[in-house]
CSV table of C-alpha atoms and ligand atoms in Angstrom, one decimal:
chain,number,residue,atom,x,y,z
A,200,MET,CA,3.6,-22.6,1.5
A,201,SER,CA,4.9,-22.8,-2.6
A,202,VAL,CA,4.6,-21.6,-4.9
A,203,ALA,CA,3.6,-25.4,-6.2
A,204,LEU,CA,0.7,-25.4,-3.7
A,205,ILE,CA,-0.9,-22.3,-5.7
A,206,LEU,CA,-0.4,-24.4,-8.9
A,207,ALA,CA,-2.1,-27.2,-7.4
A,208,ALA,CA,-5.5,-24.9,-7.1
A,209,LYS,CA,-5.3,-23.3,-10.0
A,210,GLY,CA,-3.6,-25.6,-12.7
A,211,HIS,CA,-0.6,-25.3,-15.2
A,212,ASP,CA,-2.5,-23.8,-18.2
A,213,VAL,CA,-0.6,-21.1,-19.5
A,214,THR,CA,-1.5,-19.1,-22.3
A,215,THR,CA,0.9,-18.5,-25.1
A,216,THR,CA,2.2,-16.4,-28.1
A,217,GLN,CA,4.7,-16.0,-30.7
A,218,PRO,CA,6.6,-13.0,-31.2
A,219,HIS,CA,5.7,-12.2,-34.5
A,220,ARG,CA,2.4,-12.0,-34.3
A,221,THR,CA,0.7,-8.6,-33.4
A,222,LEU,CA,0.1,-7.1,-30.6
A,223,GLN,CA,-3.9,-6.5,-31.9
A,224,GLU,CA,-3.9,-10.6,-31.9
A,225,ALA,CA,-2.3,-10.6,-28.0
A,226,THR,CA,-4.6,-8.1,-27.0
A,227,ALA,CA,-8.0,-10.7,-28.1
A,228,LEU,CA,-6.4,-13.1,-26.4
A,229,LEU,CA,-5.9,-11.5,-23.0
A,230,ALA,CA,-9.6,-10.2,-23.7
A,231,GLU,CA,-10.6,-14.2,-24.8
A,232,LYS,CA,-9.0,-15.3,-21.7
A,233,GLY,CA,-9.0,-12.6,-19.2
A,234,ILE,CA,-5.8,-12.6,-18.3
A,235,GLY,CA,-3.4,-9.6,-17.9
A,236,ALA,CA,-0.6,-11.4,-19.8
A,237,VAL,CA,0.6,-13.7,-22.1
A,238,ILE,CA,4.0,-15.8,-22.2
A,239,VAL,CA,5.7,-15.5,-25.5
A,240,THR,CA,7.6,-19.0,-26.6
A,241,GLY,CA,9.7,-20.1,-29.3
A,242,GLY,CA,9.2,-22.7,-31.7
A,243,ASN,CA,10.5,-25.4,-28.6
A,244,GLY,CA,8.0,-23.8,-26.1
A,245,GLU,CA,11.8,-21.7,-24.6
A,246,VAL,CA,10.0,-18.5,-22.7
A,247,LEU,CA,11.1,-15.1,-24.4
A,248,GLY,CA,9.4,-12.7,-23.2
A,249,ILE,CA,6.3,-11.7,-22.0
A,250,LEU,CA,3.5,-9.0,-22.9
A,251,SER,CA,0.8,-7.7,-20.4
A,252,GLU,CA,-1.6,-5.0,-20.7
A,253,ARG,CA,0.4,-2.4,-19.4
A,254,ASP,CA,2.8,-2.9,-22.9
A,255,ILE,CA,0.1,-3.0,-24.4
A,256,VAL,CA,-1.6,-0.2,-23.3
A,257,ARG,CA,2.1,2.0,-23.1
A,258,ALA,CA,2.5,1.0,-27.2
A,259,VAL,CA,-0.5,2.4,-28.0
A,260,GLY,CA,0.2,5.4,-25.9
A,261,ARG,CA,3.2,6.6,-27.9
A,262,HIS,CA,2.7,4.9,-31.3
A,263,GLY,CA,-0.9,5.7,-31.5
A,264,VAL,CA,-3.6,2.2,-32.5
A,265,GLY,CA,-1.0,1.9,-35.8
A,266,ALA,CA,0.6,0.0,-33.0
A,267,LEU,CA,-1.4,-3.0,-32.8
A,268,GLN,CA,0.1,-4.1,-36.3
A,269,GLU,CA,3.6,-4.5,-34.8
A,270,SER,CA,5.1,-7.2,-33.7
A,271,VAL,CA,4.5,-8.9,-30.1
A,272,SER,CA,8.4,-9.1,-30.1
A,273,LYS,CA,8.5,-5.4,-31.1
A,274,TYR,CA,6.8,-4.5,-27.3
A,275,MET,CA,7.0,-7.2,-25.0
A,276,THR,CA,9.8,-7.7,-22.0
A,277,SER,CA,12.6,-10.0,-23.5
A,278,LYS,CA,14.2,-10.4,-20.0
A,279,VAL,CA,11.4,-12.5,-18.1
A,280,VAL,CA,11.8,-12.6,-14.5
A,281,THR,CA,10.9,-16.5,-13.6
A,282,THR,CA,10.2,-18.7,-10.2
A,283,GLY,CA,10.0,-22.3,-9.4
A,284,MET,CA,8.1,-24.9,-8.3
A,285,ASP,CA,9.3,-24.8,-4.7
A,286,GLU,CA,9.8,-21.4,-4.1
A,287,ALA,CA,8.9,-19.9,-1.5
A,288,ILE,CA,5.1,-18.1,-1.6
A,289,ASP,CA,7.1,-14.6,0.6
A,290,HIS,CA,10.1,-14.7,-1.7
A,291,VAL,CA,7.2,-14.5,-4.9
A,292,MET,CA,5.9,-11.5,-3.8
A,293,GLU,CA,9.2,-9.6,-2.6
A,294,GLN,CA,10.0,-10.4,-6.4
A,295,MET,CA,7.0,-9.2,-7.7
A,296,THR,CA,7.1,-5.8,-5.2
A,297,ALA,CA,10.8,-5.5,-6.5
A,298,GLY,CA,10.0,-5.9,-10.2
A,299,ARG,CA,7.3,-3.7,-9.7
A,300,PHE,CA,5.5,-6.5,-12.1
A,301,ARG,CA,2.2,-8.9,-11.7
A,302,HIS,CA,3.1,-12.1,-14.1
A,303,LEU,CA,5.5,-15.1,-12.5
A,304,PRO,CA,6.5,-17.7,-15.2
A,305,VAL,CA,7.1,-20.5,-13.4
A,306,ILE,CA,10.0,-22.9,-14.2
A,307,HIS,CA,10.1,-26.5,-13.8
A,308,ASN,CA,12.9,-29.2,-15.2
A,309,GLY,CA,13.6,-26.2,-17.8
A,310,LYS,CA,10.3,-26.5,-19.1
A,311,LEU,CA,7.5,-23.0,-18.7
A,312,VAL,CA,4.5,-25.8,-16.0
A,313,GLY,CA,2.8,-22.8,-14.8
A,314,VAL,CA,2.4,-18.6,-14.7
A,315,VAL,CA,1.5,-17.1,-11.1
A,316,SER,CA,0.0,-13.9,-10.8
A,317,ILE,CA,-0.4,-11.0,-8.0
A,318,GLY,CA,-4.4,-12.0,-7.9
A,319,ASP,CA,-2.9,-15.5,-7.4
A,320,VAL,CA,-0.7,-14.6,-3.7
A,321,VAL,CA,-3.4,-11.9,-3.1
A,322,LYS,CA,-6.7,-14.7,-3.2
A,323,HIS,CA,-3.8,-18.2,-1.0
A,324,ARG,CA,-3.0,-15.5,1.0
A,325,ILE,CA,-7.0,-14.8,1.8
A,326,ASP,CA,-7.5,-18.0,2.2
A,327,ALA,CA,-4.7,-18.7,5.1
A,328,ILE,CA,-5.4,-15.8,7.3
A,329,GLU,CA,-9.6,-16.8,6.8
A,330,SER,CA,-9.3,-20.7,7.7
A,331,GLU,CA,-6.0,-19.2,10.2
A,332,HIS,CA,-9.3,-17.1,11.8
A,333,ARG,CA,-11.5,-20.6,11.7
A,334,ALA,CA,-8.7,-22.4,14.4
A,335,LEU,CA,-8.7,-19.1,16.4
A,336,ARG,CA,-12.7,-19.3,16.5
A,337,GLU,CA,-13.0,-23.1,18.0
A,338,TYR,CA,-9.9,-22.8,19.5
A,339,ILE,CA,-11.8,-20.2,21.5
A,340,ALA,CA,-15.1,-21.4,21.6
A,341,THR,CA,-14.6,-25.0,22.5
A,342,ALA,CA,-11.2,-23.2,25.3
B,252,AMP,P1,2.6,-6.6,-15.0
B,252,AMP,O1,2.5,-6.3,-14.3
B,252,AMP,O2,2.3,-7.6,-15.3
B,252,AMP,O3,1.2,-6.0,-16.3
B,252,AMP,O4,3.3,-6.2,-15.9
B,252,AMP,C1,4.3,-5.0,-15.9
B,252,AMP,C2,5.6,-5.0,-17.3
B,252,AMP,O5,6.9,-5.9,-16.2
B,252,AMP,C3,5.2,-4.8,-17.9
B,252,AMP,O6,6.2,-4.4,-18.7
B,252,AMP,C4,5.6,-6.0,-18.6
B,252,AMP,O7,6.1,-6.8,-19.6
B,252,AMP,C5,6.6,-6.6,-17.4
B,252,AMP,N1,6.5,-7.9,-16.9
B,252,AMP,C6,5.9,-8.6,-16.9
B,252,AMP,N2,6.4,-10.0,-15.3
B,252,AMP,C7,7.3,-9.9,-16.0
B,252,AMP,C8,8.6,-10.8,-15.9
B,252,AMP,N3,8.2,-11.5,-14.7
B,252,AMP,N4,9.7,-10.4,-15.9
B,252,AMP,C9,10.0,-9.2,-16.4
B,252,AMP,N5,9.0,-8.2,-16.5
B,252,AMP,C10,8.1,-7.9,-16.2
């Protein structure tokens, strides 16, 4: 089971922002889209960082609400861990657990083509377990 399978189900939409935008703008974007993180991209669509709700909470907790007027670049994580279309979902889970984060941008042929969140992974696992149970029940009923 690969990342490509998750993206085929959820789509390739990626919500991005730019480094010069304010935390206030990024916060509004997260609220509007109902998501937990935005990918920060440069002029050529290259990944420069990731900003999650946790970064915003940390910024406001440490510096007060004034931090909301500061730039995304100041609070984003620049060293972004990414994954690829062919990567196994088990590996994605390991990366999220080891890195203690819940979002992984997907890069294909050098381009940002999607984002996998921990919610996507959990949904995928539950779907897989349910279809396994269904198959077992059918097998038992017809045996
Ligand atoms: P999250 O659990 O995704 O809300 O993120 C928790 C922390 O990890 C935040 O500081 C994020 O900026 C950072 N983070 C989230 N995703 C990644 C990633 N793929 N690579 C590196 N850092 C990340």
